[in-house]
Short mmCIF file of C-alpha atoms (C1' of nucleotides) in Angstrom, two decimals:
data_model
loop_
_atom_site.label_atom_id
_atom_site.label_comp_id
_atom_site.label_asym_id
_atom_site.label_seq_id
_atom_site.Cartn_x
_atom_site.Cartn_y
_atom_site.Cartn_z
CA MET A 7 167.47 49.87 -12.96
CA ILE A 8 167.43 53.44 -11.90
CA LYS A 9 166.56 54.36 -15.39
CA LEU A 10 164.37 56.97 -16.96
CA SER A 11 161.56 55.49 -19.00
CA LYS A 12 161.18 56.22 -22.67
CA LYS A 13 158.10 58.18 -21.73
CA VAL A 14 160.17 60.56 -19.65
CA GLU A 15 162.98 60.64 -22.17
CA TYR A 16 160.65 61.41 -25.08
CA ALA A 17 158.78 63.95 -23.00
CA ILE A 18 161.98 65.83 -22.21
CA LEU A 19 162.87 65.98 -25.89
CA ALA A 20 159.35 66.98 -26.88
CA LEU A 21 159.06 69.71 -24.28
CA GLN A 22 162.38 71.13 -25.36
CA TYR A 23 161.24 71.04 -28.97
CA ILE A 24 158.01 72.80 -28.17
CA ALA A 25 159.94 75.38 -26.17
CA GLU A 26 162.12 76.11 -29.17
CA ASN A 27 159.09 76.54 -31.33
CA SER A 28 156.93 78.30 -28.83
CA SER A 29 155.67 80.87 -31.29
CA LYS A 30 153.37 78.30 -32.87
CA THR A 31 151.32 75.29 -31.90
CA ASN A 32 153.22 72.11 -32.51
CA THR A 33 151.49 69.01 -33.73
CA ALA A 34 152.35 65.60 -32.36
CA LYS A 35 153.06 64.52 -35.90
CA GLU A 36 155.62 67.24 -36.46
CA ILE A 37 157.36 66.64 -33.15
CA ALA A 38 157.46 62.90 -33.71
CA GLY A 39 158.77 63.45 -37.21
CA LYS A 40 161.45 65.91 -36.27
CA LEU A 41 162.66 63.92 -33.30
CA SER A 42 162.09 60.50 -34.90
CA LEU A 43 159.91 59.31 -32.08
CA PRO A 44 157.00 56.87 -32.45
CA TYR A 45 153.96 58.99 -33.20
CA ASP A 46 151.28 57.04 -31.35
CA PHE A 47 153.33 56.75 -28.22
CA LEU A 48 154.35 60.39 -28.24
CA SER A 49 150.85 61.47 -29.02
CA LYS A 50 149.44 59.72 -25.99
CA LEU A 51 152.17 61.06 -23.81
CA LEU A 52 151.47 64.62 -24.91
CA GLN A 53 147.80 64.09 -24.13
CA THR A 54 148.79 63.05 -20.65
CA LEU A 55 150.94 66.11 -20.19
CA MET A 56 148.04 68.19 -21.37
CA LYS A 57 145.67 66.62 -18.88
CA LYS A 58 148.21 67.23 -16.16
CA GLY A 59 148.38 70.86 -17.08
CA LEU A 60 151.89 71.03 -18.51
CA LEU A 61 150.63 71.64 -22.02
CA VAL A 62 147.58 73.17 -23.63
CA SER A 63 146.15 71.57 -26.71
CA GLN A 64 144.11 72.87 -29.55
CA LEU A 65 141.84 70.48 -31.39
CA GLY A 66 141.19 70.45 -35.10
CA VAL A 67 143.07 71.32 -38.20
CA LYS A 68 145.30 74.06 -36.86
CA GLY A 69 145.66 72.16 -33.65
CA GLY A 70 148.64 71.10 -31.66
CA TYR A 71 150.35 71.71 -28.36
CA LYS A 72 151.82 74.68 -26.57
CA LEU A 73 153.61 75.05 -23.30
CA VAL A 74 151.81 76.44 -20.30
CA LYS A 75 155.00 77.50 -18.59
CA GLN A 76 158.61 77.68 -19.51
CA ILE A 77 160.71 74.56 -19.43
CA SER A 78 162.96 76.25 -16.90
CA GLU A 79 159.99 76.07 -14.58
CA ILE A 80 159.24 72.39 -15.12
CA THR A 81 161.23 70.02 -12.96
CA VAL A 82 162.01 66.44 -13.83
CA GLU A 83 160.12 65.45 -10.72
CA GLU A 84 157.02 67.24 -11.98
CA LEU A 85 157.35 65.52 -15.33
CA MET A 86 157.73 62.09 -13.78
CA ASN A 87 154.72 62.65 -11.61
CA ALA A 88 152.70 63.86 -14.56
CA LEU A 89 153.57 60.71 -16.48
CA ASP A 90 152.62 58.50 -13.55
CA GLU A 91 156.14 57.40 -13.07
CA ARG A 92 156.68 56.55 -9.51
CA SER A 93 160.10 57.48 -8.34
CA SER A 94 159.96 55.18 -5.34
CA ILE A 95 163.07 53.09 -5.22
CA VAL A 96 161.32 50.39 -3.21
CA ASP A 97 157.65 49.47 -2.98
CA CYS A 98 157.33 50.38 0.66
CA ALA A 99 158.67 53.85 0.02
CA ASP A 100 155.35 55.00 -1.28
CA GLY A 101 152.94 54.12 1.37
CA ASP A 102 152.73 50.37 1.27
CA SER A 103 152.47 49.60 4.93
CA ASN A 104 152.57 45.86 4.22
CA CYS A 105 156.13 46.19 3.07
CA CYS A 106 157.49 44.56 6.15
CA SER A 107 155.60 41.30 6.09
CA ARG A 108 158.98 39.73 5.50
CA THR A 109 160.53 40.59 8.79
CA GLU A 110 158.91 41.63 11.99
CA ILE A 111 160.73 44.89 12.05
CA CYS A 112 161.73 46.38 8.76
CA ASP A 113 165.32 47.15 9.35
CA ILE A 114 166.01 49.17 6.30
CA ARG A 115 162.90 51.18 5.70
CA SER A 116 163.93 54.40 7.31
CA PRO A 117 167.40 54.63 5.77
CA ILE A 118 166.01 53.64 2.39
CA MET A 119 163.62 56.53 2.71
CA THR A 120 166.57 58.81 3.25
CA LEU A 121 168.18 57.49 0.11
CA GLN A 122 164.88 58.08 -1.62
CA GLU A 123 164.79 61.69 -0.49
CA GLN A 124 168.26 62.33 -1.80
CA ILE A 125 167.25 61.02 -5.20
CA ASN A 126 164.04 63.00 -5.17
CA ASN A 127 166.00 66.14 -4.45
CA ILE A 128 168.01 65.68 -7.59
CA PHE A 129 164.89 65.39 -9.73
CA LYS A 130 163.31 68.26 -7.86
CA ASN A 131 166.27 70.50 -8.54
CA THR A 132 166.65 69.69 -12.20
CA THR A 133 164.46 71.41 -14.77
CA ILE A 134 163.79 70.43 -18.37
CA ALA A 135 165.76 73.49 -19.38
CA ASN A 136 168.70 72.24 -17.34
CA LEU A 137 168.70 69.10 -19.43
CA LYS A 138 169.67 70.92 -22.55
CA ASN A 139 173.07 71.53 -24.01
CA ASN A 140 173.79 75.16 -24.53
CA ILE A 141 176.77 74.20 -26.63
CA ASN A 142 176.01 72.57 -29.95
CA ILE A 143 179.18 70.70 -30.71
CA MET B 18 161.03 53.68 -12.50
CA ILE B 19 164.04 54.74 -10.57
CA LYS B 20 163.61 51.73 -8.42
CA LEU B 21 165.95 49.29 -6.77
CA SER B 22 165.49 45.78 -8.06
CA LYS B 23 164.56 42.93 -5.78
CA LYS B 24 168.05 41.61 -6.37
CA VAL B 25 169.55 44.70 -4.80
CA GLU B 26 166.93 44.86 -2.09
CA TYR B 27 167.40 41.22 -1.10
CA ALA B 28 171.16 41.58 -1.30
CA ILE B 29 171.12 44.49 1.12
CA LEU B 30 169.06 42.49 3.59
CA ALA B 31 171.20 39.39 3.15
CA LEU B 32 174.48 41.23 3.55
CA GLN B 33 173.19 42.86 6.71
CA TYR B 34 172.08 39.49 8.00
CA ILE B 35 175.44 37.92 7.28
CA ALA B 36 177.15 40.87 8.97
CA GLU B 37 175.09 40.29 12.09
CA ASN B 38 176.06 36.64 12.09
CA SER B 39 179.61 37.06 10.99
CA SER B 40 180.97 34.58 13.48
CA LYS B 41 179.66 31.68 11.42
CA THR B 42 179.10 30.75 7.81
CA ASN B 43 175.55 31.44 6.78
CA THR B 44 173.71 29.15 4.39
CA ALA B 45 171.49 30.54 1.68
CA LYS B 46 168.73 28.42 3.13
CA GLU B 47 169.01 29.98 6.55
CA ILE B 48 169.16 33.52 5.23
CA ALA B 49 166.20 32.93 2.94
CA GLY B 50 164.29 31.39 5.82
CA LYS B 51 165.00 34.08 8.35
CA LEU B 52 164.32 36.92 5.94
CA SER B 53 161.47 35.17 4.12
CA LEU B 54 163.08 35.58 0.75
CA PRO B 55 162.75 33.13 -2.17
CA TYR B 56 165.54 30.60 -1.74
CA ASP B 57 166.46 29.94 -5.37
CA PHE B 58 166.58 33.57 -6.25
CA LEU B 59 168.59 34.54 -3.19
CA SER B 60 170.90 31.61 -3.68
CA LYS B 61 171.81 32.67 -7.18
CA LEU B 62 172.29 36.23 -6.06
CA LEU B 63 174.68 35.19 -3.32
CA GLN B 64 176.65 33.17 -5.85
CA THR B 65 176.98 36.27 -7.96
CA LEU B 66 178.19 38.30 -5.00
CA MET B 67 180.70 35.57 -4.31
CA LYS B 68 182.00 35.63 -7.86
CA LYS B 69 182.31 39.37 -7.67
CA GLY B 70 184.35 39.07 -4.51
CA LEU B 71 181.93 40.48 -1.98
CA LEU B 72 181.42 37.13 -0.29
CA VAL B 73 183.42 33.97 0.17
CA SER B 74 181.64 30.67 -0.02
CA GLN B 75 182.34 27.30 1.40
CA LEU B 76 181.06 24.24 -0.41
CA GLY B 77 179.68 21.13 1.17
CA VAL B 78 177.91 20.24 4.31
CA LYS B 79 179.20 22.91 6.63
CA GLY B 80 179.16 25.36 3.79
CA GLY B 81 177.71 28.80 3.43
CA TYR B 82 178.72 32.40 2.97
CA LYS B 83 180.85 34.89 4.81
CA LEU B 84 181.65 38.51 4.22
CA VAL B 85 184.96 39.51 2.75
CA LYS B 86 184.80 43.02 4.11
CA GLN B 87 182.53 44.87 6.46
CA ILE B 88 179.23 46.18 5.20
CA SER B 89 180.36 49.67 6.14
CA GLU B 90 182.88 49.25 3.37
CA ILE B 91 180.46 48.09 0.71
CA THR B 92 178.72 50.85 -1.17
CA VAL B 93 175.36 50.53 -2.86
CA GLU B 94 177.11 51.39 -6.11
CA GLU B 95 179.47 48.45 -5.65
CA LEU B 96 176.53 46.17 -4.94
CA MET B 97 174.61 47.31 -7.99
CA ASN B 98 177.63 46.81 -10.18
CA ALA B 99 178.22 43.37 -8.72
CA LEU B 100 174.65 42.41 -9.49
CA ASP B 101 174.93 43.66 -13.04
CA GLU B 102 172.45 46.32 -12.40
CA ARG B 103 173.21 49.16 -14.65
CA SER B 104 172.53 52.41 -12.98
CA SER B 105 172.39 54.26 -16.26
CA ILE B 106 169.30 56.36 -16.40
CA VAL B 107 169.30 56.31 -20.19
CA ASP B 108 170.74 53.81 -22.64
CA CYS B 109 173.24 56.22 -24.08
CA ALA B 110 174.66 56.96 -20.67
CA ASP B 111 176.62 53.77 -20.63
CA GLY B 112 178.53 53.82 -23.81
CA ASP B 113 175.92 53.29 -26.48
CA SER B 114 177.27 55.59 -29.13
CA ASN B 115 174.25 54.91 -31.34
CA CYS B 116 172.05 56.72 -28.89
CA CYS B 117 171.73 59.73 -31.08
CA SER B 118 170.44 58.13 -34.24
CA ARG B 119 167.29 60.05 -33.51
CA THR B 120 168.66 63.51 -33.93
CA GLU B 121 171.80 64.68 -35.59
CA ILE B 122 173.12 66.18 -32.43
CA CYS B 123 172.01 64.69 -29.17
CA ASP B 124 170.85 67.72 -27.31
CA ILE B 125 170.44 66.20 -23.94
CA ARG B 126 173.22 63.71 -23.62
CA SER B 127 175.68 65.82 -21.72
CA PRO B 128 173.22 67.20 -19.15
CA ILE B 129 171.71 63.76 -18.69
CA MET B 130 175.16 62.51 -17.89
CA THR B 131 175.41 65.18 -15.23
CA LEU B 132 172.14 64.00 -13.75
CA GLN B 133 173.54 60.50 -13.90
CA GLU B 134 176.64 61.51 -11.98
CA GLN B 135 174.60 63.09 -9.25
CA ILE B 136 172.66 59.88 -8.82
CA ASN B 137 175.81 57.81 -8.90
CA ASN B 138 177.28 59.95 -6.16
CA ILE B 139 174.43 59.09 -3.89
CA PHE B 140 174.94 55.37 -4.40
CA LYS B 141 178.66 55.82 -4.11
CA ASN B 142 178.32 57.57 -0.79
CA THR B 143 175.89 55.14 0.77
CA THR B 144 177.10 51.90 2.30
CA ILE B 145 175.13 48.81 3.17
CA ALA B 146 175.76 49.66 6.81
CA ASN B 147 174.23 53.09 6.26
CA LEU B 148 171.05 51.36 5.13
CA LYS B 149 170.39 49.94 8.53
CA ASN B 150 168.34 51.31 11.32
CA ASN B 151 170.26 51.68 14.50
CA ILE B 152 167.03 52.18 16.34
CA ASN B 153 164.75 49.17 16.58
CA ILE B 154 161.37 50.67 17.21
"C1'" DT C 26 178.20 6.54 1.27
"C1'" DA C 27 174.62 9.79 2.55
"C1'" DA C 28 173.36 14.32 3.57
"C1'" DA C 29 173.87 19.18 3.14
"C1'" DT C 30 175.43 22.39 0.70
"C1'" DT C 31 177.14 25.47 -3.13
"C1'" DC C 32 177.22 25.79 -8.21
"C1'" DC C 33 175.32 26.27 -12.77
"C1'" DG C 34 172.53 26.39 -16.87
"C1'" DA C 35 168.13 26.57 -18.61
"C1'" DT C 36 163.64 27.92 -18.56
"C1'" DA C 37 159.24 29.73 -17.15
"C1'" DA C 38 156.23 33.12 -15.14
"C1'" DA C 39 155.03 37.65 -14.08
"C1'" DA C 40 155.30 42.43 -14.42
"C1'" DA C 41 156.44 46.58 -16.51
"C1'" DT C 42 157.31 49.16 -20.57
"C1'" DA C 43 156.68 50.43 -25.18
"C1'" DA C 44 154.16 50.44 -29.23
"C1'" DT C 45 150.03 50.01 -32.17
"C1'" DC C 46 145.26 50.16 -33.80
"C1'" DG C 47 140.65 51.72 -34.55
"C1'" DT C 48 137.55 55.04 -34.02
"C1'" DA C 49 135.41 59.25 -32.26
"C1'" DT C 50 135.49 64.19 -31.84
"C1'" DT C 51 136.80 68.84 -32.94
"C1'" DT C 52 138.14 72.54 -35.88
"C1'" DT C 53 139.49 74.81 -40.07
"C1'" DT C 54 139.05 75.71 -44.73
"C1'" DG C 55 137.55 75.41 -49.46
"C1'" DC D 24 128.39 71.51 -45.90
"C1'" DA D 25 132.11 68.27 -46.74
"C1'" DA D 26 136.76 66.99 -46.47
"C1'" DA D 27 140.96 67.17 -44.20
"C1'" DA D 28 143.88 67.57 -40.25
"C1'" DA D 29 144.32 67.26 -35.93
"C1'" DT D 30 143.56 65.78 -30.91
"C1'" DA D 31 141.14 62.30 -27.70
"C1'" DC D 32 140.57 57.85 -26.01
"C1'" DG D 33 140.02 53.00 -25.08
"C1'" DA D 34 141.67 48.56 -26.10
"C1'" DT D 35 145.00 45.55 -27.28
"C1'" DT D 36 149.40 43.64 -28.57
"C1'" DA D 37 154.35 43.17 -28.48
"C1'" DT D 38 158.64 43.50 -26.27
"C1'" DT D 39 161.69 43.68 -22.63
"C1'" DT D 40 162.96 43.26 -18.05
"C1'" DT D 41 162.53 41.34 -13.76
"C1'" DT D 42 161.58 37.71 -10.77
"C1'" DA D 43 161.20 33.03 -9.78
"C1'" DT D 44 161.77 28.07 -10.45
"C1'" DC D 45 163.71 23.62 -11.78
"C1'" DG D 46 166.96 19.84 -12.37
"C1'" DG D 47 170.99 18.20 -11.72
"C1'" DA D 48 176.26 18.45 -10.92
"C1'" DA D 49 180.11 19.10 -7.81
"C1'" DT D 50 181.92 19.51 -3.16
"C1'" DT D 51 182.53 18.68 1.57
"C1'" DT D 52 181.61 16.69 6.03
"C1'" DA D 53 180.64 13.03 9.01
#
DNA sequence: TAAATTCCGATAAAAATAATCGTATTTTTG
DNA sequence: CAAAAATACGATTATTTTTATCGGAATTTA
């Protein structure tokens, strides 16, 4: 609960890797290899990020992925949205008006939404660059 | 992703219900009925909260549950812990030292922990009483 | 002793997440 | 042009987590 998916976790690592190697196009294979991530899964994920405009891809032999903008300009929120991760802590927090079939008046909806907003703010204010050690122990 | 489990959701509702009816012991059956929650599931959840010291139970015919302390003194963090919900956003954030088998040096562990702490703070600073509308629309 | 209840372990069902597979398409290069 | 290296994409499977259910035991009250 309240956990980042592997998708998001791998994407953070991959974006950071691409950022470090931004002079060239990076193949999914290389990234997966270097970071020991499952190739197929990563590959699909990168395609999604490409479709969502966070990466550009090049097809063919010299193909691979490049960043569109710097990782200091990509927020975790943006990444989660791109990967279709809903950050709604309860179902009714993202527009399900039937949420309150349980009780006549949903007693907790509004305060839960506030909780939601606080969490969203954290993800909104954290960039992929923020999630990187500057110190290599 | 980043979602409260039904356990936590139901527990919030149940604790609020019990708080409103604190003059008597409340049976799992009644709470489930009034809130339209699945009895077996709720029942087990209340037993857990009892074991963790958030509720006291009384066996037998006039049995049921009562609060040990006021819901304004129970934080969401406490509830999640009681329900064995780990609020760790990544596996390595709760003591899995093997987390970094992927890369020699885990580049993101420390900043992820910071993110984790921010999220924890929210749950630490929100009580079950806070999650209740004072206005009934 | 019967009824209402908590208590408890086991299991099943459903949903979400993660991973895999096969194949098509594109591009480069020899 | 043909082969190789890569992305693109749909379908499917496997795994894990979450949610729900079941059966019966123990406890208390009346």
